[in-house]
Coordinates of C-alpha atoms in Angstrom, one line a residue:
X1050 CA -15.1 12.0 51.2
X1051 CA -14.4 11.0 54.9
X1052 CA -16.2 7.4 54.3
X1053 CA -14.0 7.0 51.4
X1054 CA -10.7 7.6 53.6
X1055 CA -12.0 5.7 56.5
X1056 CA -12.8 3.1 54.1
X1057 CA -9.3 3.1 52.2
X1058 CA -8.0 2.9 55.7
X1059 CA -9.6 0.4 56.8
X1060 CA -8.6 -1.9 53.7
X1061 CA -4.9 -0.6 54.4
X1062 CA -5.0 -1.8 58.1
X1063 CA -6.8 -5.1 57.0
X1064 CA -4.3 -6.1 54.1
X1065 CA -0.9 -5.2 56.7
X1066 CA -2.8 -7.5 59.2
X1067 CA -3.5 -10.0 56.7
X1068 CA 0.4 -10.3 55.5
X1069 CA 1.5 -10.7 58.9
X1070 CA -0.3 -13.9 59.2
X1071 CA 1.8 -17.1 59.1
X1072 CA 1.3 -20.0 56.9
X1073 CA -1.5 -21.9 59.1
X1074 CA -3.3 -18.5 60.1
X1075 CA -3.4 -17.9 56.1
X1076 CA -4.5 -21.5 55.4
X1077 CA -7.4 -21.0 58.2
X1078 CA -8.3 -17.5 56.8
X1079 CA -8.8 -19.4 53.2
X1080 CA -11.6 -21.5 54.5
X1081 CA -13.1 -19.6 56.5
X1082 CA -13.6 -16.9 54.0
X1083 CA -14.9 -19.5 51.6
X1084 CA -17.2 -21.6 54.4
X1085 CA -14.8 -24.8 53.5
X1086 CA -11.9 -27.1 54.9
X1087 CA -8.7 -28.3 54.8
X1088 CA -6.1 -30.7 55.6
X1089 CA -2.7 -30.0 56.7
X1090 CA 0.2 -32.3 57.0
X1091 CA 3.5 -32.5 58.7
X1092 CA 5.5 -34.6 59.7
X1093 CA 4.1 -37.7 62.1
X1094 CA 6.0 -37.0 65.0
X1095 CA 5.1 -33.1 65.3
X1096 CA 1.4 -33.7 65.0
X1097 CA 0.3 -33.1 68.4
X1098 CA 2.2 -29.7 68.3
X1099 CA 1.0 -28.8 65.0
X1100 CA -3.0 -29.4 66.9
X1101 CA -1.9 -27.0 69.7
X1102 CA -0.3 -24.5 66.9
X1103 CA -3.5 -24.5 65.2
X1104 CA -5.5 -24.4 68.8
X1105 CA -3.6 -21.3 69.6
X1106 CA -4.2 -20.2 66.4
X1107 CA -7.9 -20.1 66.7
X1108 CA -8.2 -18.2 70.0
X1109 CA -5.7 -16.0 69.3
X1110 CA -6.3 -14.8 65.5
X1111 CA -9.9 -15.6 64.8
X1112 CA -11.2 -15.3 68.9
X1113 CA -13.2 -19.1 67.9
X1114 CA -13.4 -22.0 69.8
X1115 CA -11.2 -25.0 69.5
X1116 CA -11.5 -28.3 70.3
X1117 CA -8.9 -31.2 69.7
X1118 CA -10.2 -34.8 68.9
X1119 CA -7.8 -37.6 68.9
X1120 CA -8.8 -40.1 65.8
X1121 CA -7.6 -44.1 65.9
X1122 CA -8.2 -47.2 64.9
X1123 CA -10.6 -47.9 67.9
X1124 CA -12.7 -44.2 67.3
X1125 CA -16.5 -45.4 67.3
X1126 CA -19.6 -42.9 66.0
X1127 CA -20.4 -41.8 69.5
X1128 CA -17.0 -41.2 70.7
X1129 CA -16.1 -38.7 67.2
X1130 CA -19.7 -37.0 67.6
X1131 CA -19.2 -36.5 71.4
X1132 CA -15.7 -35.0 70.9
X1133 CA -17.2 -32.4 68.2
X1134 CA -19.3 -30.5 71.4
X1135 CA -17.5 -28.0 73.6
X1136 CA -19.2 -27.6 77.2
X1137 CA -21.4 -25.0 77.8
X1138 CA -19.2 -22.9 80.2
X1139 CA -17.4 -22.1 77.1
X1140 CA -20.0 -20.5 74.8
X1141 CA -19.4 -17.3 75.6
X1142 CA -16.4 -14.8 74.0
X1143 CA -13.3 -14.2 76.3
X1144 CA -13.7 -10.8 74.3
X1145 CA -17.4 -9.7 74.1
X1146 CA -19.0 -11.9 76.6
X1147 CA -21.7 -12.9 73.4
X1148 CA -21.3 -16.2 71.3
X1149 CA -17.9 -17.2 69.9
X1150 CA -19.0 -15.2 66.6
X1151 CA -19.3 -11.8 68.1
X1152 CA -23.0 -12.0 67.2
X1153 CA -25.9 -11.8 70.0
X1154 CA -28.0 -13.8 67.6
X1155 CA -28.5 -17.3 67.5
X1156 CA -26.0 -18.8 65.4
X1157 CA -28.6 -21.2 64.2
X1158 CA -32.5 -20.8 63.9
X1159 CA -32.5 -24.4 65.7
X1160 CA -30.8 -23.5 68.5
X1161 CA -32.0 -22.2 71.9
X1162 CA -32.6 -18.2 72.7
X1163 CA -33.3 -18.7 76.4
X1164 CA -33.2 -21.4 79.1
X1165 CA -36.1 -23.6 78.8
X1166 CA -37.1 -26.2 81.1
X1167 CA -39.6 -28.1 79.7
X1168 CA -37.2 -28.2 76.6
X1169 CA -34.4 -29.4 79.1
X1170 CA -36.1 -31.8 80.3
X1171 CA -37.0 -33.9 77.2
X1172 CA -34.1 -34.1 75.3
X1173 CA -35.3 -34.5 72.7
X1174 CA -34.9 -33.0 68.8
X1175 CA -38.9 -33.2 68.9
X1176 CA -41.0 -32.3 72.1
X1177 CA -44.4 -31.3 72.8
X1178 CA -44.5 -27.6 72.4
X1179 CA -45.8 -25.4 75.1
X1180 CA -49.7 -24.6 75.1
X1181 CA -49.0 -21.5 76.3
X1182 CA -47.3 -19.6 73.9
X1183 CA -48.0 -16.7 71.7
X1184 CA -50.2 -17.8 69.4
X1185 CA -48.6 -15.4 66.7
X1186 CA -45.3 -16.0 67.1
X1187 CA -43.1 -15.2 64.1
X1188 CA -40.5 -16.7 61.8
X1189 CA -37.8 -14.5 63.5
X1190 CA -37.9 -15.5 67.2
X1191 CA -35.2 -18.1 66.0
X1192 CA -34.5 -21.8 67.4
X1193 CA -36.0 -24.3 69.5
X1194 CA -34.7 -25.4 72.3
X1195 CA -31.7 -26.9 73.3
X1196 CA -29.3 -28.5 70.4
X1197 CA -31.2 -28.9 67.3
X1198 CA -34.6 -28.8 69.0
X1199 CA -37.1 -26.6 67.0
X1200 CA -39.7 -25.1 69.1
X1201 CA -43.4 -25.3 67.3
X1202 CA -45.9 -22.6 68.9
X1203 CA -49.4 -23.6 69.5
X1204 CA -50.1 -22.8 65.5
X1205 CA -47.9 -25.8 64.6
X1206 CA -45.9 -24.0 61.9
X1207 CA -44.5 -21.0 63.9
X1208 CA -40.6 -20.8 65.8
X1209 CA -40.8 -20.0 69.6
X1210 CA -40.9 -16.4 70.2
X1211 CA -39.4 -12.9 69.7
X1212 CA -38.3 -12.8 73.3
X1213 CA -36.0 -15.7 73.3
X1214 CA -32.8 -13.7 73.2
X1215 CA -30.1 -16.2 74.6
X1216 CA -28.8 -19.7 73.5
X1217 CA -29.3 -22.0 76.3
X1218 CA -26.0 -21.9 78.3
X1219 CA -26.9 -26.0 79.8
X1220 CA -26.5 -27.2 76.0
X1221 CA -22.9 -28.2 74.7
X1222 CA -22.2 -26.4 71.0
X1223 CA -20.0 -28.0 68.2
X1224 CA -17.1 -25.9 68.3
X1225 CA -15.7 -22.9 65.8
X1226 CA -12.5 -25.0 65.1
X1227 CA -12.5 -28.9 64.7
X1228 CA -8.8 -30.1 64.8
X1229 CA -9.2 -34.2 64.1
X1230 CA -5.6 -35.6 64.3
X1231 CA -5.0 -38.8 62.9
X1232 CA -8.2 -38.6 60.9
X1233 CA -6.6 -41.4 58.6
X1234 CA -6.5 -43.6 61.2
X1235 CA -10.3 -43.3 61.9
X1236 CA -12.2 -46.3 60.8
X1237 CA -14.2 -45.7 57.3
X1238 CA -17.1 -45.4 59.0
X1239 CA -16.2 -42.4 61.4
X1240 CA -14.6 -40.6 58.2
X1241 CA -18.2 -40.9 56.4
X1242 CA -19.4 -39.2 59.4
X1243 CA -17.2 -36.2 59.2
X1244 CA -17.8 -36.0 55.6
X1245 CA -22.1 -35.5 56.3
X1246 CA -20.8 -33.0 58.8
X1247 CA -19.1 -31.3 56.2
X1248 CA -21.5 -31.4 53.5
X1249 CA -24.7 -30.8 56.0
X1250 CA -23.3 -28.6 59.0
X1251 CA -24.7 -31.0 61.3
X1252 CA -24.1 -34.3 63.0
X1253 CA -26.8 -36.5 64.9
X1254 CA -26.0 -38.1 68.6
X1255 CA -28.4 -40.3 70.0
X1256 CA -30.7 -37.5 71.5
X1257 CA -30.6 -34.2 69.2
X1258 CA -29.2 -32.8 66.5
X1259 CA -26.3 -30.7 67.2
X1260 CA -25.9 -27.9 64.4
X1261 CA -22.7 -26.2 63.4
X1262 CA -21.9 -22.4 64.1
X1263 CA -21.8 -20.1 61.3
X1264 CA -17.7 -20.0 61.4
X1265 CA -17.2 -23.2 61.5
X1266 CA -13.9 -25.1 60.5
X1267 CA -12.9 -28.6 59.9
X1268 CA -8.9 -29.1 59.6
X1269 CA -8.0 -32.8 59.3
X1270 CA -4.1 -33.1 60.9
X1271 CA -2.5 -36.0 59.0
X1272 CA 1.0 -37.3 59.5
X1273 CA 2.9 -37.5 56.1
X1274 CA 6.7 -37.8 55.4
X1275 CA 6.5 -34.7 52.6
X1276 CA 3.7 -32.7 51.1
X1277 CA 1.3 -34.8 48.8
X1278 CA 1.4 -38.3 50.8
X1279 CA -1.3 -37.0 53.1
X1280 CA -4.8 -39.1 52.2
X1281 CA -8.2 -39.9 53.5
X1282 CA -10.9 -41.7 52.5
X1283 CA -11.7 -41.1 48.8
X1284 CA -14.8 -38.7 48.9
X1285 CA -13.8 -36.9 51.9
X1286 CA -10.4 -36.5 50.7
X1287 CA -11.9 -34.4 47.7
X1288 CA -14.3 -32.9 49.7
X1289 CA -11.4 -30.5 51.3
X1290 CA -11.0 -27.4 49.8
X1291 CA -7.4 -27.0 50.3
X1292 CA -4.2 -29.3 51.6
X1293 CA -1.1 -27.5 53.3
X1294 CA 2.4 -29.1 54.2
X1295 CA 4.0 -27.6 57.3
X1296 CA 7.4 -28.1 57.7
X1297 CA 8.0 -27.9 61.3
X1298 CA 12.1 -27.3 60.8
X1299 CA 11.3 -24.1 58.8
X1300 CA 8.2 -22.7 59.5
X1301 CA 8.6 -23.8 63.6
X1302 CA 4.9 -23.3 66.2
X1303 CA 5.4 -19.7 66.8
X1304 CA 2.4 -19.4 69.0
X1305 CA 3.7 -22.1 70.7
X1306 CA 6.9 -21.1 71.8
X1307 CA 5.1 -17.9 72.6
X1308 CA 3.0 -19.3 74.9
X1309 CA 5.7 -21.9 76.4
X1310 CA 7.9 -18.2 76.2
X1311 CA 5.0 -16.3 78.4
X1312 CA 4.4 -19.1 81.0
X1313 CA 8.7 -19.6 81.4
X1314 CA 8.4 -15.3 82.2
X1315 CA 5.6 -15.8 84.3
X1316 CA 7.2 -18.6 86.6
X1317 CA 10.2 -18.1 89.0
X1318 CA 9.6 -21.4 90.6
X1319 CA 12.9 -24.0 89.7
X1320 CA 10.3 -26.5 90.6
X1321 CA 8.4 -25.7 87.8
X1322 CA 10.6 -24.6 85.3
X1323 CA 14.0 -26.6 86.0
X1324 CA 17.4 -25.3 84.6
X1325 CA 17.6 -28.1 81.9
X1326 CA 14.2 -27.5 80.6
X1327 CA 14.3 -23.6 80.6
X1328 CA 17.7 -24.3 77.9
X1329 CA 15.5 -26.9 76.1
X1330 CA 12.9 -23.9 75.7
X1331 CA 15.4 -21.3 74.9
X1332 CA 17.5 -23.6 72.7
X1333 CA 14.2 -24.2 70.7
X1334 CA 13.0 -20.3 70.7
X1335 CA 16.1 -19.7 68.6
X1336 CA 15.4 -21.7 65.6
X1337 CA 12.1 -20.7 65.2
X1338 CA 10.6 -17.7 63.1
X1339 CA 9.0 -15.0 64.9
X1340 CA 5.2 -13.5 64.2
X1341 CA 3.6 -11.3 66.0
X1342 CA 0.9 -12.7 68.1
X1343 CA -0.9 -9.5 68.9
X1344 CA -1.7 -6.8 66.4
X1345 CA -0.3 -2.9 67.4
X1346 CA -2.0 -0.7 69.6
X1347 CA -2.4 1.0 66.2
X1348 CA -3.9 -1.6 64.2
X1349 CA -6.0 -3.1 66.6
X1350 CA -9.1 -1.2 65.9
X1351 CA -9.2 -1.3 62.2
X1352 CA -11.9 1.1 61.6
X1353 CA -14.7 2.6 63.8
X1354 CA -16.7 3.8 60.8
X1355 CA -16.5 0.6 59.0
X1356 CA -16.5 -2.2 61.7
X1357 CA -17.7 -0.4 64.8
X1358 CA -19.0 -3.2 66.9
X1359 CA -16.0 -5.1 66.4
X1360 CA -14.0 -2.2 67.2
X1361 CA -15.3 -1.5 70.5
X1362 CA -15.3 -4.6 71.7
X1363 CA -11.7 -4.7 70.6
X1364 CA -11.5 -1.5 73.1
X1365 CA -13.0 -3.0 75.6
X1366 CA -10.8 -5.5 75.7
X1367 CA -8.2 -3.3 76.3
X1368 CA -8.8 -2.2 79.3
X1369 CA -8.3 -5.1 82.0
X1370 CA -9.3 -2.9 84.9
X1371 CA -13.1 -2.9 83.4
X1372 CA -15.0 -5.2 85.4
X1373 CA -17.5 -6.0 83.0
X1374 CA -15.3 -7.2 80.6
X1375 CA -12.9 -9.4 82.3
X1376 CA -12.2 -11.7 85.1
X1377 CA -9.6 -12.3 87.5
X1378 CA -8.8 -15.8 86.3
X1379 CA -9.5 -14.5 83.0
X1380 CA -7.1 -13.8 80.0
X1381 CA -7.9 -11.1 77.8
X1382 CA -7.6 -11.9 73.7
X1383 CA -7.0 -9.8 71.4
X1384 CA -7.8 -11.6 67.8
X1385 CA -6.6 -10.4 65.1
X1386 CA -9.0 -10.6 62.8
X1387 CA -12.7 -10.5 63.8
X1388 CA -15.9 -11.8 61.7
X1389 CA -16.6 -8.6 59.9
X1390 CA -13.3 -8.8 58.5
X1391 CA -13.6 -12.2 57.2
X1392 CA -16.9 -11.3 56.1
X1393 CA -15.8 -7.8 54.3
X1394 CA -13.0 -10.1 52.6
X1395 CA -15.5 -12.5 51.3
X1396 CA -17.8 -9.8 50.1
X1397 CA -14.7 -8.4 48.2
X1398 CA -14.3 -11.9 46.8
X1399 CA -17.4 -11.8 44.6
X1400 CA -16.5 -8.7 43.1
X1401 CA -13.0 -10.3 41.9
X1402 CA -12.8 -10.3 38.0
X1403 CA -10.8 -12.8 36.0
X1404 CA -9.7 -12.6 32.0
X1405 CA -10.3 -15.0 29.4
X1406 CA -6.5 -15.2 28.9
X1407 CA -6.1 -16.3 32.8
X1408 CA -9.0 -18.7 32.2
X1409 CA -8.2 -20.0 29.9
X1410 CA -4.4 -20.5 31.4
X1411 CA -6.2 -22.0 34.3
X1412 CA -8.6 -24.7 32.6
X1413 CA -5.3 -25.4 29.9
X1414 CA -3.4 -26.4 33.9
X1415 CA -6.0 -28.7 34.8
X1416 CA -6.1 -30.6 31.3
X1417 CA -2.3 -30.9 31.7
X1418 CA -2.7 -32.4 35.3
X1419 CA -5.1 -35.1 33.8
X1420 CA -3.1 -35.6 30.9
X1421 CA 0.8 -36.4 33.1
X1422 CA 2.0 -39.4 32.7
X1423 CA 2.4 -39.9 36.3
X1424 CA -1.1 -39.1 37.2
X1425 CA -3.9 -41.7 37.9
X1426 CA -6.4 -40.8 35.7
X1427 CA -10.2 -39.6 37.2
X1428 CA -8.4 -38.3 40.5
X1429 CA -9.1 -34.8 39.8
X1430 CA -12.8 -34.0 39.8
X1431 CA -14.9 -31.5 38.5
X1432 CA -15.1 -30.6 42.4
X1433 CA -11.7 -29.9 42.7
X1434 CA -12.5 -27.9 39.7
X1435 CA -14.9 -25.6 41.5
X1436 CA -12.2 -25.3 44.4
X1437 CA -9.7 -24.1 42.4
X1438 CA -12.0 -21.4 40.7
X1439 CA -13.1 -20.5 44.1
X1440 CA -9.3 -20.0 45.8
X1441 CA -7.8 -18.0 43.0
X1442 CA -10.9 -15.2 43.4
X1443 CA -10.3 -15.7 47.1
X1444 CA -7.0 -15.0 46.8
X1445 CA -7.3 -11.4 45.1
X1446 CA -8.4 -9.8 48.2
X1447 CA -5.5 -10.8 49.9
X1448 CA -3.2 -9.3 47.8
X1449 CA -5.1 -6.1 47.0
X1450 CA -6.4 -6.7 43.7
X1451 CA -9.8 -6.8 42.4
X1452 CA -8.4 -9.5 39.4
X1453 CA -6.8 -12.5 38.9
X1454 CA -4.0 -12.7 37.6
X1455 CA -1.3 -15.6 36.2
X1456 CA 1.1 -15.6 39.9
X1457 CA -2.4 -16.2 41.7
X1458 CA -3.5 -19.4 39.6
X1459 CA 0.1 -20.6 40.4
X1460 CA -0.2 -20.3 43.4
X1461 CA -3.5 -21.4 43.8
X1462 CA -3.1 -24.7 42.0
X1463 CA -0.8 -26.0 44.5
X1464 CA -3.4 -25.8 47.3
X1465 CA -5.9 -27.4 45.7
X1466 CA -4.3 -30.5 43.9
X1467 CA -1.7 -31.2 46.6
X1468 CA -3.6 -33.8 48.2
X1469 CA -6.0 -34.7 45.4
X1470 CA -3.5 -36.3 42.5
X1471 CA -3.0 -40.0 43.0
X1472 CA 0.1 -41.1 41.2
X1473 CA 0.4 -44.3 38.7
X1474 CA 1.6 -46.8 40.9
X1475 CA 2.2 -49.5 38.3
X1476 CA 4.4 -49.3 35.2
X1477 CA 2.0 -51.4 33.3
X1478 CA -0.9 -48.4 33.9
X1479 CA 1.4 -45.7 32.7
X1480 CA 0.1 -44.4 29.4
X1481 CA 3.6 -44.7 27.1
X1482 CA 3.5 -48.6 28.3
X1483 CA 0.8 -49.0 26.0
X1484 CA 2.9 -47.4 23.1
X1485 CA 5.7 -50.2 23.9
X1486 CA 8.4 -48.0 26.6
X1487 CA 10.3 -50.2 28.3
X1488 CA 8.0 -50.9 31.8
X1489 CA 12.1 -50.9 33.5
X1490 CA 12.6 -47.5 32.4
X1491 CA 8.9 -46.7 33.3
X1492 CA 9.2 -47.6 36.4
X1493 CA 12.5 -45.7 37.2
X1494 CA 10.8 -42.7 36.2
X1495 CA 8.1 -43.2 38.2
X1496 CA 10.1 -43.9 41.6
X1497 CA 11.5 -40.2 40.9
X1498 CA 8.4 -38.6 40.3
X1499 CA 5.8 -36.8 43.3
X1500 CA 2.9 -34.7 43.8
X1501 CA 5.1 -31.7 44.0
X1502 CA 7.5 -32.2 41.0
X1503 CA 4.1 -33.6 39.1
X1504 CA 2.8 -29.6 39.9
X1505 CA 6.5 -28.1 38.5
X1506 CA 6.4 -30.0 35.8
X1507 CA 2.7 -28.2 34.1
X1508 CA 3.4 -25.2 35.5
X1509 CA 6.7 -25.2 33.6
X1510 CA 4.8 -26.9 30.4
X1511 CA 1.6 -24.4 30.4
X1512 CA 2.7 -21.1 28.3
X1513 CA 1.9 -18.2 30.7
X1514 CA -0.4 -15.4 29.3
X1515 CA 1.4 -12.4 28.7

């Protein structure tokens, strides 16, 4: 009986801190429930903030690692693959000290348990094993050494051994939280190369192979004028699991005026902080929407019973006087939600039922999206398909409910087709051409018409089941 209320708790306090997320924290949540990415678009001038929103975002919500990379014209292969790796003074939690997943394990069985130096030394993804080791060295000692190096023992077809513990802090890591702005601008090539990241969870440099964490997220940041515009390269473009529009005049960079808020309390100095800048700051702070950055004292800690190593290192944390678990140039972070939650919210996603009436409402949406006038036909794949089976179960936990039901699909179907419909571009292509409609009056219609109204339009056309 007192598992059941700790566990009813537990959900309670999950689902208030999950609907105090903003729009970008939801978006991120998404994917990382479902292992998959996205693309969010704004407008082009407000993509660098939008990269530090979504930077803040990461260390302060999910406690994972960031890192920015820059994308243009001029990106080469080496200069995307080296951008992807964090340095190694920055594999450790600011919370728990361990990996940026909470986890004292490995986050790969090719990666490094302990310092090494023959493995150091080479470089390489293959080296000569050590003579030396144990002989019977099991499966579950985990990775080689260094990044993507797989230690063989002396048997040839054994992983190095039980008492590798540690991930070799001299090795760089691809980080948590890719943010690639301007990904469109990336030559074709570089795009193919995020794509294998994507579909592999790895990328080759010229000396190893670097493997990706378990919570790992790719979010391309593309400038757009409106939601729907945003593109990149065919395949890849599909490939994401979800697009956003963020509208920086409504929705605003909370965490970032919260931090630029924190740092203008924390400074006295005019030399810093001059008079016309401070208004700037203040004049900004008032036209954007609050969140709360931090969860409640309350709320922090979920549930012992339920999540209890991510609850005491959430304690821990609380307590800045413990020297063990911070420094003096150290900030603590208090995310808001830790990997067992995302985890528990995924696990809930499997068990998420759906009707044949809501099915068959959501495959009667996607044959109306292939069948618009306005659409390009073979843009929406059986992929996207997949996708949007995959966010409407993922979006039942978020709301509570074990089922699927018509508000959800909605909801759902303008995540996942936002960037994938192409529109006709050419009068001549437009199906009623063929049937003799004048190509002037086609191609008035079709000046009027865009990936968002295209959406309206079937949901308003597709009876909903009762």
């Amino acid at each position: 009986m007192a598992m059941a209320d700790a566990r009813d708790e537990y959900q309670r306090q999950l689902l208030q801190a999950v609907h105090s997320l903003s729009d970008l924290e939801l978006a991120a949540l998404l994917c990382l429930i479902a292992r998959e990415h996205c693309l969010i678009s704004t407008v082009p001038n407000s993509v660098d903030e939008l990269a530090d929103e979504l930077r803040l975002v990461a260390t302060k919500t999910f406690n994972l690692r960031p890192v920015i990379v820059n994308c243009h014209h001029h990106t080469t292969l080496d200069d995307f693959a080296t951008a992807l790796l964090i340095p190694s003074h920055y594999s450790s939690s600011p919370v728990t000290g361990q990996n940026s997943n909470n986890d004292p394990r490995s986050v790969s069985p090719f990666r490094a348990r302990q310092n090494d130096p023959q493995q150091q030394q080479t470089g390489s993804y293959f080296f000569q094993p050590s003579r030396t080791a144990a002989p019977n060295a099991g499966l579950r000692g985990g990775g080689g050494g260094g990044s993507g190096n797989i230690a063989i023992s002396s048997t040839g077809h054994s992983y190095s051994t039980t008492s590798q513990q540690q991930q070799s802090p001299h090795q760089p890591q691809i980080a948590n939280i890719i943010l690639a702005k301007h990904l469109d601008r990336a030559p074709k090539a570089v795009q193919i190369q995020a794509l294998e990241l994507l579909r592999t969870r790895r990328i080759f440099t010229r000396t190893s192979v670097q493997p990706a964490p378990k919570q790992f997220l790719f979010i391309a940041l593309v400038g757009a004028a409106r939601g729907g515009q945003a593109r990149v390269t065919k395949h890849l473009n599909d490939f994401f699991y979800i697009s956003h529009w963020h509208d920086p005049e409504e929705s605003g960079f909370p965490h970032l005026d919260g931090e630029y808020g924190d740092q203008d309390a924390d400074s006295s100095d005019p030399e810093i902080y001059p008079n016309d800048d401070k208004a700037s700051i203040d004049s900004g702070s008032s036209v954007v929407k609050k969140t709360p950055l931090l969860p409640s004292s309350s709320d922090a800690g979920f549930s012992p019973s339920l999540s209890s190593s991510s609850s005491s290192s959430l304690r821990r944390s609380k307590n800045p006087k413990d020297p063990s678990t911070t420094t003096p140039t150290e900030k603590i972070i208090i995310p808001v939600l830790q990997e067992t939650d995302i985890s528990h919210l995924a696990q809930q996603t499997l068990k998420v039922r759906i009707s044949i009436d809501v099915l068959r409402y959501q495959m009667n949406i996607i044959a109306f999206l292939r069948m618009h006038r306005a659409v390009t036909g073979g843009c929406l794949t059986p992929f996207a398909t997949r996708h949007f089976d995959q966010l409407v179960k993922s979006l039942a936990p978020l709301h509570g409910l074990d089922y699927v039901t018509p508000s959800l699909v909605a909801l759902a179907v303008k995540k996942i087709y936002l960037h994938r419909i192409d529109l006709v571009s050419d009068p001549q292509k437009e199906r009623s051409a063929q049937w003799g409609s004048e190509l002037g009056a086609v191609e008035v219609l079709l000046d009027e018409v865009d990936v968002e109204g295209v959406i309206e339009d079937v949901l308003g056309m597709v009876g909903v089941p009762s």
